[in-house]
PDB file of C-alpha atoms in Angstrom:
ATOM      1  CA  MET A   1      33.642 -10.371  65.577  1.00 36.00           C
ATOM      2  CA  THR A   2      31.811  -8.186  67.742  1.00 39.00           C
ATOM      3  CA  THR A   3      30.179  -4.505  66.997  1.00 42.00           C
ATOM      4  CA  THR A   4      28.492  -1.804  69.419  1.00 48.00           C
ATOM      5  CA  HIS A   5      25.572  -1.464  66.346  1.00 65.00           C
ATOM      6  CA  ALA A   6      26.294   2.469  67.266  1.00 84.00           C
ATOM      7  CA  LEU A   7      26.059   3.508  63.970  1.00 97.00           C
ATOM      8  CA  ARG A   8      22.559   4.946  62.050  1.00 98.00           C
ATOM      9  CA  TRP A   9      23.264   3.744  58.191  1.00 98.00           C
ATOM     10  CA  GLY A  10      21.844   5.507  55.451  1.00 98.00           C
ATOM     11  CA  ILE A  11      20.593   4.173  51.930  1.00 98.00           C
ATOM     12  CA  LEU A  12      22.450   5.964  48.817  1.00 98.00           C
ATOM     13  CA  GLY A  13      20.404   4.627  45.622  1.00 97.00           C
ATOM     14  CA  PRO A  14      17.675   2.207  46.746  1.00 97.00           C
ATOM     15  CA  GLY A  15      18.017  -0.677  44.128  1.00 95.00           C
ATOM     16  CA  GLY A  16      18.585  -4.054  44.082  1.00 96.00           C
ATOM     17  CA  ILE A  17      22.240  -4.705  45.871  1.00 97.00           C
ATOM     18  CA  ALA A  18      20.875  -1.746  48.291  1.00 98.00           C
ATOM     19  CA  ARG A  19      17.830  -3.940  48.846  1.00 98.00           C
ATOM     20  CA  ALA A  20      19.868  -7.096  49.822  1.00 98.00           C
ATOM     21  CA  PHE A  21      22.561  -5.420  51.490  1.00 98.00           C
ATOM     22  CA  THR A  22      19.743  -3.626  53.670  1.00 98.00           C
ATOM     23  CA  ASN A  23      17.742  -6.848  54.496  1.00 98.00           C
ATOM     24  CA  ASP A  24      20.804  -8.220  55.624  1.00 98.00           C
ATOM     25  CA  LEU A  25      21.212  -4.918  58.130  1.00 98.00           C
ATOM     26  CA  VAL A  26      18.070  -5.444  59.293  1.00 97.00           C
ATOM     27  CA  LEU A  27      17.980  -8.990  59.761  1.00 96.00           C
ATOM     28  CA  ASN A  28      21.165  -8.682  61.934  1.00 96.00           C
ATOM     29  CA  GLY A  29      20.296  -5.842  64.002  1.00 95.00           C
ATOM     30  CA  PHE A  30      21.655  -2.886  62.562  1.00 97.00           C
ATOM     31  CA  THR A  31      20.084   0.919  62.740  1.00 97.00           C
ATOM     32  CA  VAL A  32      18.968   2.469  59.213  1.00 98.00           C
ATOM     33  CA  THR A  33      17.653   5.510  59.495  1.00 98.00           C
ATOM     34  CA  ALA A  34      17.273   7.166  56.145  1.00 98.00           C
ATOM     35  CA  VAL A  35      17.464   6.161  52.362  1.00 98.00           C
ATOM     36  CA  GLY A  36      17.867   9.045  49.448  1.00 98.00           C
ATOM     37  CA  SER A  37      17.100   8.754  46.097  1.00 98.00           C
ATOM     38  CA  ARG A  38      16.516  11.163  43.173  1.00 97.00           C
ATOM     39  CA  GLN A  39      12.915  10.138  42.890  1.00 97.00           C
ATOM     40  CA  LEU A  40      11.333  10.557  46.211  1.00 98.00           C
ATOM     41  CA  GLU A  41       8.993   7.887  45.421  1.00 98.00           C
ATOM     42  CA  ARG A  42      11.142   5.529  45.142  1.00 98.00           C
ATOM     43  CA  ALA A  43      13.162   6.043  48.138  1.00 98.00           C
ATOM     44  CA  GLN A  44       9.549   6.326  49.722  1.00 98.00           C
ATOM     45  CA  ALA A  45       8.988   2.736  48.595  1.00 98.00           C
ATOM     46  CA  PHE A  46      12.375   1.332  50.164  1.00 98.00           C
ATOM     47  CA  ALA A  47      11.393   2.810  53.284  1.00 98.00           C
ATOM     48  CA  ASP A  48       8.334   1.600  53.703  1.00 98.00           C
ATOM     49  CA  ALA A  49       9.567  -1.785  52.751  1.00 98.00           C
ATOM     50  CA  PHE A  50      12.149  -2.066  55.524  1.00 98.00           C
ATOM     51  CA  GLU A  51      10.584   0.413  57.879  1.00 98.00           C
ATOM     52  CA  ILE A  52      12.784   2.829  57.352  1.00 98.00           C
ATOM     53  CA  PRO A  53      11.885   6.389  59.297  1.00 98.00           C
ATOM     54  CA  ARG A  54      13.061   9.166  56.702  1.00 98.00           C
ATOM     55  CA  ALA A  55      13.215   8.978  53.019  1.00 98.00           C
ATOM     56  CA  HIS A  56      15.017  11.516  50.790  1.00 98.00           C
ATOM     57  CA  GLY A  57      14.433  12.778  47.473  1.00 98.00           C
ATOM     58  CA  SER A  58      17.715  13.926  47.025  1.00 98.00           C
ATOM     59  CA  TYR A  59      21.376  12.290  47.852  1.00 98.00           C
ATOM     60  CA  GLU A  60      22.192  16.134  49.511  1.00 98.00           C
ATOM     61  CA  GLY A  61      19.221  15.180  51.872  1.00 98.00           C
ATOM     62  CA  LEU A  62      20.326  11.923  52.723  1.00 98.00           C
ATOM     63  CA  VAL A  63      24.254  12.953  53.168  1.00 98.00           C
ATOM     64  CA  THR A  64      23.129  16.172  55.362  1.00 98.00           C
ATOM     65  CA  ASP A  65      20.430  14.082  57.484  1.00 98.00           C
ATOM     66  CA  PRO A  66      22.254  14.879  61.199  1.00 98.00           C
ATOM     67  CA  ASP A  67      20.531  11.158  62.163  1.00 98.00           C
ATOM     68  CA  VAL A  68      22.869   9.285  59.562  1.00 98.00           C
ATOM     69  CA  ASP A  69      26.538   8.524  60.528  1.00 98.00           C
ATOM     70  CA  VAL A  70      27.485   6.259  57.942  1.00 98.00           C
ATOM     71  CA  VAL A  71      26.373   6.300  53.752  1.00 98.00           C
ATOM     72  CA  TYR A  72      26.557   3.079  52.050  1.00 99.00           C
ATOM     73  CA  VAL A  73      26.780   4.044  48.030  1.00 98.00           C
ATOM     74  CA  ALA A  74      24.672   1.629  45.778  1.00 98.00           C
ATOM     75  CA  SER A  75      24.479   3.698  42.691  1.00 97.00           C
ATOM     76  CA  PRO A  76      25.862   2.698  39.438  1.00 96.00           C
ATOM     77  CA  HIS A  77      29.387   2.469  38.730  1.00 97.00           C
ATOM     78  CA  ALA A  78      30.022   5.998  37.527  1.00 97.00           C
ATOM     79  CA  MET A  79      28.424   7.621  40.207  1.00 98.00           C
ATOM     80  CA  HIS A  80      30.424   5.961  42.907  1.00 98.00           C
ATOM     81  CA  ALA A  81      33.238   8.592  43.538  1.00 98.00           C
ATOM     82  CA  GLY A  82      30.989  11.629  43.320  1.00 98.00           C
ATOM     83  CA  HIS A  83      28.303  10.062  45.817  1.00 98.00           C
ATOM     84  CA  ALA A  84      31.185   8.832  47.925  1.00 98.00           C
ATOM     85  CA  LYS A  85      33.058  12.174  47.857  1.00 98.00           C
ATOM     86  CA  LEU A  86      29.491  13.800  48.985  1.00 98.00           C
ATOM     87  CA  ALA A  87      29.138  11.719  51.746  1.00 98.00           C
ATOM     88  CA  LEU A  88      32.632  12.235  53.117  1.00 98.00           C
ATOM     89  CA  ASP A  89      31.977  15.877  52.273  1.00 98.00           C
ATOM     90  CA  ALA A  90      29.484  15.907  54.328  1.00 98.00           C
ATOM     91  CA  GLY A  91      31.202  13.980  57.382  1.00 98.00           C
ATOM     92  CA  LYS A  92      30.128  11.181  56.703  1.00 98.00           C
ATOM     93  CA  HIS A  93      31.693   7.042  56.903  1.00 98.00           C
ATOM     94  CA  VAL A  94      31.319   5.752  53.844  1.00 98.00           C
ATOM     95  CA  LEU A  95      30.862   2.364  52.228  1.00 98.00           C
ATOM     96  CA  VAL A  96      30.706   2.164  48.641  1.00 98.00           C
ATOM     97  CA  GLU A  97      30.096  -0.463  46.206  1.00 98.00           C
ATOM     98  CA  LYS A  98      32.427  -2.431  44.262  1.00 98.00           C
ATOM     99  CA  ALA A  99      33.757  -1.577  42.034  1.00 98.00           C
ATOM    100  CA  PHE A 100      35.233   1.077  44.249  1.00 98.00           C
ATOM    101  CA  THR A 101      35.091   3.720  41.157  1.00 98.00           C
ATOM    102  CA  LEU A 102      35.287   3.471  37.681  1.00 98.00           C
ATOM    103  CA  ASN A 103      39.331   3.862  37.271  1.00 98.00           C
ATOM    104  CA  GLU A 104      42.092   4.508  39.519  1.00 98.00           C
ATOM    105  CA  ASP A 105      42.434   8.052  39.263  1.00 98.00           C
ATOM    106  CA  GLU A 106      38.746   8.353  40.956  1.00 98.00           C
ATOM    107  CA  ALA A 107      39.340   5.628  43.869  1.00 98.00           C
ATOM    108  CA  ARG A 108      42.770   8.153  44.448  1.00 98.00           C
ATOM    109  CA  GLU A 109      40.349  11.319  45.083  1.00 98.00           C
ATOM    110  CA  VAL A 110      38.011   8.959  47.373  1.00 98.00           C
ATOM    111  CA  ALA A 111      40.876   7.593  49.101  1.00 98.00           C
ATOM    112  CA  ASP A 112      42.599  10.796  49.933  1.00 98.00           C
ATOM    113  CA  LEU A 113      39.418  12.851  50.501  1.00 98.00           C
ATOM    114  CA  ALA A 114      38.673  10.459  52.978  1.00 98.00           C
ATOM    115  CA  GLU A 115      41.808  10.583  54.674  1.00 98.00           C
ATOM    116  CA  ARG A 116      41.734  14.200  54.696  1.00 98.00           C
ATOM    117  CA  ARG A 117      37.990  14.216  56.188  1.00 98.00           C
ATOM    118  CA  GLY A 118      39.301  11.829  58.919  1.00 98.00           C
ATOM    119  CA  ARG A 119      36.469   8.986  57.940  1.00 98.00           C
ATOM    120  CA  VAL A 120      36.088   5.079  57.390  1.00 98.00           C
ATOM    121  CA  VAL A 121      35.847   4.651  53.453  1.00 98.00           C
ATOM    122  CA  LEU A 122      35.464   0.843  52.853  1.00 98.00           C
ATOM    123  CA  GLU A 123      34.862  -0.587  49.539  1.00 98.00           C
ATOM    124  CA  ALA A 124      32.081  -3.026  49.800  1.00 98.00           C
ATOM    125  CA  MET A 125      33.806  -6.282  48.359  1.00 98.00           C
ATOM    126  CA  TRP A 126      31.550  -8.266  50.977  1.00 98.00           C
ATOM    127  CA  THR A 127      33.266 -11.397  50.100  1.00 98.00           C
ATOM    128  CA  ARG A 128      36.357 -10.525  51.779  1.00 98.00           C
ATOM    129  CA  PHE A 129      34.934 -10.591  54.887  1.00 98.00           C
ATOM    130  CA  LEU A 130      32.841 -13.700  55.180  1.00 98.00           C
ATOM    131  CA  PRO A 131      33.828 -16.748  57.396  1.00 98.00           C
ATOM    132  CA  HIS A 132      34.699 -19.036  54.842  1.00 98.00           C
ATOM    133  CA  MET A 133      37.121 -15.916  53.352  1.00 98.00           C
ATOM    134  CA  ARG A 134      38.626 -15.258  56.727  1.00 98.00           C
ATOM    135  CA  ARG A 135      39.321 -19.369  57.857  1.00 98.00           C
ATOM    136  CA  ILE A 136      41.085 -19.450  54.298  1.00 98.00           C
ATOM    137  CA  ARG A 137      43.324 -16.667  55.124  1.00 98.00           C
ATOM    138  CA  GLU A 138      43.978 -18.200  58.216  1.00 98.00           C
ATOM    139  CA  ILE A 139      45.061 -21.621  56.870  1.00 98.00           C
ATOM    140  CA  LEU A 140      47.124 -19.444  54.501  1.00 98.00           C
ATOM    141  CA  ASP A 141      49.149 -18.022  57.292  1.00 98.00           C
ATOM    142  CA  GLU A 142      49.694 -21.301  58.705  1.00 98.00           C
ATOM    143  CA  GLY A 143      51.184 -22.477  55.764  1.00 98.00           C
ATOM    144  CA  VAL A 144      49.068 -25.556  55.471  1.00 98.00           C
ATOM    145  CA  LEU A 145      49.055 -25.326  51.420  1.00 98.00           C
ATOM    146  CA  GLY A 146      52.908 -24.986  51.058  1.00 98.00           C
ATOM    147  CA  ASP A 147      53.887 -22.220  48.560  1.00 98.00           C
ATOM    148  CA  VAL A 148      51.076 -21.106  46.874  1.00 98.00           C
ATOM    149  CA  VAL A 149      51.294 -21.096  43.203  1.00 98.00           C
ATOM    150  CA  THR A 150      48.258 -20.659  41.330  1.00 98.00           C
ATOM    151  CA  VAL A 151      44.370 -19.241  41.837  1.00 98.00           C
ATOM    152  CA  LEU A 152      41.590 -20.221  39.436  1.00 98.00           C
ATOM    153  CA  ALA A 153      38.524 -18.267  39.615  1.00 98.00           C
ATOM    154  CA  ASP A 154      35.582 -17.357  37.421  1.00 98.00           C
ATOM    155  CA  HIS A 155      32.305 -14.983  38.126  1.00 98.00           C
ATOM    156  CA  THR A 156      29.874 -15.603  35.183  1.00 98.00           C
ATOM    157  CA  GLN A 157      26.325 -15.025  35.093  1.00 97.00           C
ATOM    158  CA  LEU A 158      23.539 -14.906  32.625  1.00 96.00           C
ATOM    159  CA  LEU A 159      22.668 -11.366  32.518  1.00 93.00           C
ATOM    160  CA  ASP A 160      20.109 -10.907  29.515  1.00 83.00           C
ATOM    161  CA  PHE A 161      18.997  -7.509  30.115  1.00 86.00           C
ATOM    162  CA  GLU A 162      17.937  -5.127  27.464  1.00 89.00           C
ATOM    163  CA  PRO A 163      20.645  -2.988  25.324  1.00 87.00           C
ATOM    164  CA  GLU A 164      19.837   0.336  27.719  1.00 86.00           C
ATOM    165  CA  HIS A 165      20.325  -1.736  30.946  1.00 93.00           C
ATOM    166  CA  ARG A 166      22.570  -0.421  33.425  1.00 93.00           C
ATOM    167  CA  ILE A 167      24.860  -3.561  32.742  1.00 95.00           C
ATOM    168  CA  ASN A 168      25.136  -2.572  28.966  1.00 95.00           C
ATOM    169  CA  ASN A 169      25.597   0.990  29.182  1.00 96.00           C
ATOM    170  CA  PRO A 170      29.223   1.775  29.052  1.00 96.00           C
ATOM    171  CA  ALA A 171      28.762   5.586  30.224  1.00 96.00           C
ATOM    172  CA  LEU A 172      27.070   3.651  33.883  1.00 96.00           C
ATOM    173  CA  GLY A 173      30.477   1.840  33.841  1.00 97.00           C
ATOM    174  CA  GLY A 174      28.553  -1.452  32.264  1.00 97.00           C
ATOM    175  CA  GLY A 175      30.411  -5.181  31.002  1.00 97.00           C
ATOM    176  CA  ALA A 176      31.308  -7.784  33.307  1.00 98.00           C
ATOM    177  CA  LEU A 177      34.606  -6.280  34.092  1.00 98.00           C
ATOM    178  CA  LEU A 178      33.522  -3.903  37.031  1.00 98.00           C
ATOM    179  CA  ASP A 179      30.058  -6.161  38.056  1.00 97.00           C
ATOM    180  CA  LEU A 180      31.745  -9.625  37.863  1.00 98.00           C
ATOM    181  CA  GLY A 181      35.330  -9.240  37.252  1.00 98.00           C
ATOM    182  CA  ILE A 182      36.267  -7.444  40.484  1.00 98.00           C
ATOM    183  CA  TYR A 183      35.350 -10.747  42.491  1.00 98.00           C
ATOM    184  CA  PRO A 184      37.554 -12.789  41.356  1.00 98.00           C
ATOM    185  CA  VAL A 185      40.279 -10.463  40.418  1.00 98.00           C
ATOM    186  CA  SER A 186      40.094  -8.857  44.134  1.00 98.00           C
ATOM    187  CA  PHE A 187      40.230 -12.714  45.456  1.00 98.00           C
ATOM    188  CA  ALA A 188      43.347 -13.182  43.398  1.00 98.00           C
ATOM    189  CA  ILE A 189      44.875 -10.254  44.760  1.00 98.00           C
ATOM    190  CA  ASP A 190      43.764 -10.984  48.427  1.00 98.00           C
ATOM    191  CA  VAL A 191      45.851 -14.382  48.076  1.00 98.00           C
ATOM    192  CA  LEU A 192      48.587 -13.436  45.947  1.00 98.00           C
ATOM    193  CA  GLY A 193      49.080  -9.545  46.198  1.00 98.00           C
ATOM    194  CA  LEU A 194      49.529  -7.464  43.174  1.00 98.00           C
ATOM    195  CA  PRO A 195      50.681  -9.111  40.291  1.00 98.00           C
ATOM    196  CA  ASP A 196      53.630  -7.837  38.300  1.00 98.00           C
ATOM    197  CA  SER A 197      51.955  -7.995  35.008  1.00 98.00           C
ATOM    198  CA  VAL A 198      48.390  -8.852  33.573  1.00 98.00           C
ATOM    199  CA  ASP A 199      47.713 -10.899  30.243  1.00 98.00           C
ATOM    200  CA  ALA A 200      43.672  -9.831  29.268  1.00 98.00           C
ATOM    201  CA  ARG A 201      41.439 -10.707  26.453  1.00 98.00           C
ATOM    202  CA  ALA A 202      37.802 -10.136  26.125  1.00 98.00           C
ATOM    203  CA  GLN A 203      34.426 -10.674  23.882  1.00 98.00           C
ATOM    204  CA  LEU A 204      33.060  -7.115  23.656  1.00 98.00           C
ATOM    205  CA  GLY A 205      29.144  -6.509  22.680  1.00 96.00           C
ATOM    206  CA  GLU A 206      27.061  -4.499  20.393  1.00 94.00           C
ATOM    207  CA  THR A 207      26.693  -1.564  23.223  1.00 95.00           C
ATOM    208  CA  GLY A 208      30.671  -1.633  23.334  1.00 96.00           C
ATOM    209  CA  VAL A 209      31.025  -3.164  27.015  1.00 97.00           C
ATOM    210  CA  ASP A 210      33.250  -6.306  27.801  1.00 98.00           C
ATOM    211  CA  GLU A 211      30.623  -8.783  28.127  1.00 98.00           C
ATOM    212  CA  GLN A 212      33.103 -12.039  28.672  1.00 98.00           C
ATOM    213  CA  VAL A 213      36.789 -10.828  30.020  1.00 98.00           C
ATOM    214  CA  GLN A 214      39.877 -13.661  30.718  1.00 98.00           C
ATOM    215  CA  ALA A 215      42.322 -12.060  32.634  1.00 98.00           C
ATOM    216  CA  VAL A 216      45.587 -13.678  34.307  1.00 98.00           C
ATOM    217  CA  LEU A 217      47.495 -12.183  37.002  1.00 99.00           C
ATOM    218  CA  ASN A 218      51.607 -12.878  36.290  1.00 98.00           C
ATOM    219  CA  TYR A 219      53.981 -12.697  39.116  1.00 98.00           C
ATOM    220  CA  ASP A 220      57.953 -12.723  38.530  1.00 98.00           C
ATOM    221  CA  ASP A 221      58.223 -15.734  40.284  1.00 98.00           C
ATOM    222  CA  GLY A 222      56.293 -17.585  38.842  1.00 98.00           C
ATOM    223  CA  ARG A 223      53.055 -17.786  40.405  1.00 98.00           C
ATOM    224  CA  MET A 224      49.812 -17.080  38.508  1.00 98.00           C
ATOM    225  CA  ALA A 225      46.125 -16.051  38.838  1.00 98.00           C
ATOM    226  CA  SER A 226      43.760 -17.004  36.079  1.00 98.00           C
ATOM    227  CA  THR A 227      40.158 -15.231  36.460  1.00 98.00           C
ATOM    228  CA  PHE A 228      37.155 -14.986  34.018  1.00 98.00           C
ATOM    229  CA  SER A 229      34.078 -13.139  34.063  1.00 98.00           C
ATOM    230  CA  SER A 230      30.901 -12.951  31.816  1.00 98.00           C
ATOM    231  CA  ILE A 231      27.452 -11.729  31.762  1.00 97.00           C
ATOM    232  CA  ARG A 232      26.722 -14.194  28.304  1.00 96.00           C
ATOM    233  CA  GLY A 233      26.135 -17.539  30.535  1.00 96.00           C
ATOM    234  CA  ALA A 234      25.979 -18.804  33.881  1.00 96.00           C
ATOM    235  CA  GLY A 235      29.444 -21.021  34.929  1.00 97.00           C
ATOM    236  CA  PRO A 236      30.462 -22.940  37.486  1.00 97.00           C
ATOM    237  CA  ASN A 237      31.680 -20.162  40.161  1.00 98.00           C
ATOM    238  CA  THR A 238      33.802 -22.153  41.897  1.00 98.00           C
ATOM    239  CA  ALA A 239      37.646 -21.321  42.777  1.00 98.00           C
ATOM    240  CA  SER A 240      40.492 -22.985  43.788  1.00 98.00           C
ATOM    241  CA  ILE A 241      44.204 -22.168  45.813  1.00 99.00           C
ATOM    242  CA  ILE A 242      46.646 -24.738  44.818  1.00 98.00           C
ATOM    243  CA  GLY A 243      49.808 -25.074  47.226  1.00 98.00           C
ATOM    244  CA  THR A 244      52.701 -27.506  46.496  1.00 98.00           C
ATOM    245  CA  ARG A 245      51.683 -29.320  49.527  1.00 98.00           C
ATOM    246  CA  ALA A 246      47.839 -29.059  49.395  1.00 98.00           C
ATOM    247  CA  ARG A 247      45.076 -27.042  47.556  1.00 98.00           C
ATOM    248  CA  ILE A 248      41.583 -25.485  48.745  1.00 99.00           C
ATOM    249  CA  ASP A 249      38.846 -25.695  46.680  1.00 98.00           C
ATOM    250  CA  ILE A 250      35.691 -23.579  47.421  1.00 98.00           C
ATOM    251  CA  ASP A 251      32.577 -24.553  46.302  1.00 98.00           C
ATOM    252  CA  ARG A 252      29.582 -23.047  44.313  1.00 98.00           C
ATOM    253  CA  VAL A 253      29.166 -19.825  44.985  1.00 98.00           C
ATOM    254  CA  TRP A 254      32.631 -19.352  45.720  1.00 98.00           C
ATOM    255  CA  TYR A 255      32.060 -15.613  46.525  1.00 98.00           C
ATOM    256  CA  THR A 256      28.654 -15.991  48.650  1.00 98.00           C
ATOM    257  CA  PRO A 257      28.697 -17.801  52.237  1.00 98.00           C
ATOM    258  CA  THR A 258      29.453 -21.484  51.355  1.00 98.00           C
ATOM    259  CA  THR A 259      31.930 -24.271  51.820  1.00 98.00           C
ATOM    260  CA  PHE A 260      35.302 -25.425  51.263  1.00 98.00           C
ATOM    261  CA  ARG A 261      37.953 -28.126  51.708  1.00 98.00           C
ATOM    262  CA  VAL A 262      41.205 -28.274  51.938  1.00 99.00           C
ATOM    263  CA  VAL A 263      42.746 -31.316  50.100  1.00 98.00           C
ATOM    264  CA  SER A 264      46.092 -32.641  50.224  1.00 98.00           C
ATOM    265  CA  SER A 265      48.305 -33.402  47.180  1.00 97.00           C
ATOM    266  CA  ASP A 266      47.498 -37.054  47.410  1.00 97.00           C
ATOM    267  CA  GLU A 267      44.035 -36.035  47.892  1.00 98.00           C
ATOM    268  CA  GLU A 268      43.600 -36.484  51.400  1.00 98.00           C
ATOM    269  CA  ILE A 269      40.586 -34.450  52.730  1.00 98.00           C
ATOM    270  CA  LEU A 270      42.554 -32.002  55.793  1.00 98.00           C
ATOM    271  CA  GLU A 271      39.543 -29.779  56.597  1.00 98.00           C
ATOM    272  CA  GLU A 272      36.197 -29.548  55.763  1.00 98.00           C
ATOM    273  CA  PHE A 273      34.321 -26.245  56.583  1.00 98.00           C
ATOM    274  CA  ALA A 274      31.170 -24.714  56.502  1.00 98.00           C
ATOM    275  CA  ALA A 275      29.610 -21.723  58.341  1.00 95.00           C
ATOM    276  CA  ASP A 276      25.931 -20.397  59.882  1.00 95.00           C
ATOM    277  CA  VAL A 277      25.035 -17.075  57.999  1.00 97.00           C
ATOM    278  CA  THR A 278      21.735 -15.116  58.721  1.00 95.00           C
ATOM    279  CA  GLY A 279      21.095 -13.627  55.345  1.00 96.00           C
ATOM    280  CA  ARG A 280      23.267 -13.710  52.223  1.00 97.00           C
ATOM    281  CA  GLY A 281      26.260 -12.568  54.735  1.00 98.00           C
ATOM    282  CA  MET A 282      26.182  -8.866  53.479  1.00 98.00           C
ATOM    283  CA  HIS A 283      26.719  -7.466  56.699  1.00 98.00           C
ATOM    284  CA  TYR A 284      30.110  -8.870  57.515  1.00 98.00           C
ATOM    285  CA  GLN A 285      31.250  -5.489  56.135  1.00 98.00           C
ATOM    286  CA  ALA A 286      29.240  -3.492  57.920  1.00 98.00           C
ATOM    287  CA  LEU A 287      30.456  -4.997  60.878  1.00 97.00           C
ATOM    288  CA  GLU A 288      34.556  -4.401  59.835  1.00 98.00           C
ATOM    289  CA  LEU A 289      33.016  -0.669  59.211  1.00 98.00           C
ATOM    290  CA  GLU A 290      31.254  -0.192  62.337  1.00 97.00           C
ATOM    291  CA  ARG A 291      34.617  -2.057  64.120  1.00 97.00           C
ATOM    292  CA  LEU A 292      37.107   0.729  62.526  1.00 98.00           C
ATOM    293  CA  VAL A 293      34.994   3.420  63.900  1.00 97.00           C
ATOM    294  CA  ALA A 294      34.740   2.093  67.177  1.00 96.00           C
ATOM    295  CA  ALA A 295      38.473   1.474  67.480  1.00 96.00           C
ATOM    296  CA  GLU A 296      39.442   5.185  65.525  1.00 96.00           C
ATOM    297  CA  GLN A 297      40.818   3.134  62.747  1.00 97.00           C
ATOM    298  CA  LEU A 298      40.997   4.612  59.304  1.00 98.00           C
ATOM    299  CA  SER A 299      41.664   1.441  57.405  1.00 97.00           C
ATOM    300  CA  GLY A 300      41.928  -2.355  58.142  1.00 97.00           C
ATOM    301  CA  SER A 301      44.007  -5.057  57.350  1.00 97.00           C
ATOM    302  CA  ILE A 302      41.235  -7.167  55.373  1.00 98.00           C
ATOM    303  CA  LEU A 303      40.557  -4.533  52.829  1.00 98.00           C
ATOM    304  CA  PRO A 304      42.313  -0.915  53.046  1.00 98.00           C
ATOM    305  CA  PRO A 305      41.082   1.935  50.938  1.00 98.00           C
ATOM    306  CA  GLU A 306      45.006   1.549  49.484  1.00 98.00           C
ATOM    307  CA  GLU A 307      44.595  -1.750  48.220  1.00 98.00           C
ATOM    308  CA  SER A 308      41.017  -0.711  47.037  1.00 98.00           C
ATOM    309  CA  VAL A 309      43.058   2.208  44.652  1.00 98.00           C
ATOM    310  CA  ALA A 310      45.969  -0.394  43.484  1.00 98.00           C
ATOM    311  CA  ILE A 311      43.001  -3.168  42.281  1.00 98.00           C
ATOM    312  CA  MET A 312      41.682  -0.315  40.276  1.00 98.00           C
ATOM    313  CA  GLY A 313      44.780   0.218  38.682  1.00 98.00           C
ATOM    314  CA  VAL A 314      44.958  -3.177  37.776  1.00 98.00           C
ATOM    315  CA  LEU A 315      41.745  -3.233  36.144  1.00 98.00           C
ATOM    316  CA  ASP A 316      42.446  -0.045  34.161  1.00 98.00           C
ATOM    317  CA  GLU A 317      45.303  -2.312  32.604  1.00 98.00           C
ATOM    318  CA  ILE A 318      42.756  -4.900  31.954  1.00 98.00           C
ATOM    319  CA  ARG A 319      40.510  -2.499  30.009  1.00 98.00           C
ATOM    320  CA  ARG A 320      43.746  -1.067  28.322  1.00 98.00           C
ATOM    321  CA  GLN A 321      44.255  -4.330  26.758  1.00 98.00           C
ATOM    322  CA  ILE A 322      40.869  -5.075  25.930  1.00 98.00           C
ATOM    323  CA  GLY A 323      40.245  -2.024  24.917  1.00 98.00           C
ATOM    324  CA  VAL A 324      37.223  -0.504  26.952  1.00 98.00           C
ATOM    325  CA  VAL A 325      37.398   3.358  27.511  1.00 97.00           C
ATOM    326  CA  TYR A 326      34.379   4.997  29.649  1.00 97.00           C
ATOM    327  CA  PRO A 327      32.953   8.224  28.064  1.00 96.00           C
ATOM    328  CA  SER A 328      33.827   9.983  30.711  1.00 95.00           C
ATOM    329  CA  GLU A 329      37.076   8.860  30.251  1.00 96.00           C
ATOM    330  CA  LEU A 330      37.266  10.429  26.852  1.00 93.00           C
TER     331      LEU A 330
END
């Protein structure tokens, strides 16, 4: 994939995920012109670390900066919708961290506003744009696996933070589902499409957030996807796509740049895949956004806004079943 690298990026929210993303932008030759935070000191420290020309002490200052074309929204989940709309209203394209928003209603508002403003909005589900995932979609299209019947994936980490940390705060959309579970759920939907029904169970923590979530995506034709996410312990973090003739086994850590094998039903290795990726691989989503802007397209085939909205609907149903409601929804 090629890009003109013509866009000038602004970073909204200088936290850990923004640091990882910006590092990949810089490593791969993108232009980052500004960063914004509610605290000028934080913005300036971030700007100094990456040699970014301007630091803004407000998000409004960032989105109205005339030298910013696209805003990367890296604030907590509960703020995604508001900050995405702030940037869109300022005429900027937007890459908004996953999970796209807190819920489907917010996601619909963001997607509709982007369409009205004629601006690209893209969910930063960076895994979908990685080289191994692109090759996997090609293999699926080629029919190598036969009929795909099952998807298995986990995203499990030990995130033993204090109770007041974002991950444990319901008001900020904390819990395993929006931080970690979005990965296997989005992956399963990428492979199988939207489910016909969902069965979910969870363990809730002392602050009321979901600490472990198991969600089975069911399809009327018999296909199934089993997904598991946890902030209480690190698991294998692998994934498999199982078909009637072969399967794909994606190695640890499946949602980052990694290797995979295509294995026939009699255990013959049909293909092994590896790619040379510079950095963490988060720049591929930026490449896609720049490609869409250059092509004057508002959405692409890998993750259109309508699919991000629908995925939030699936997460809403999971939360309904496990009894998690965010304070802003009350």
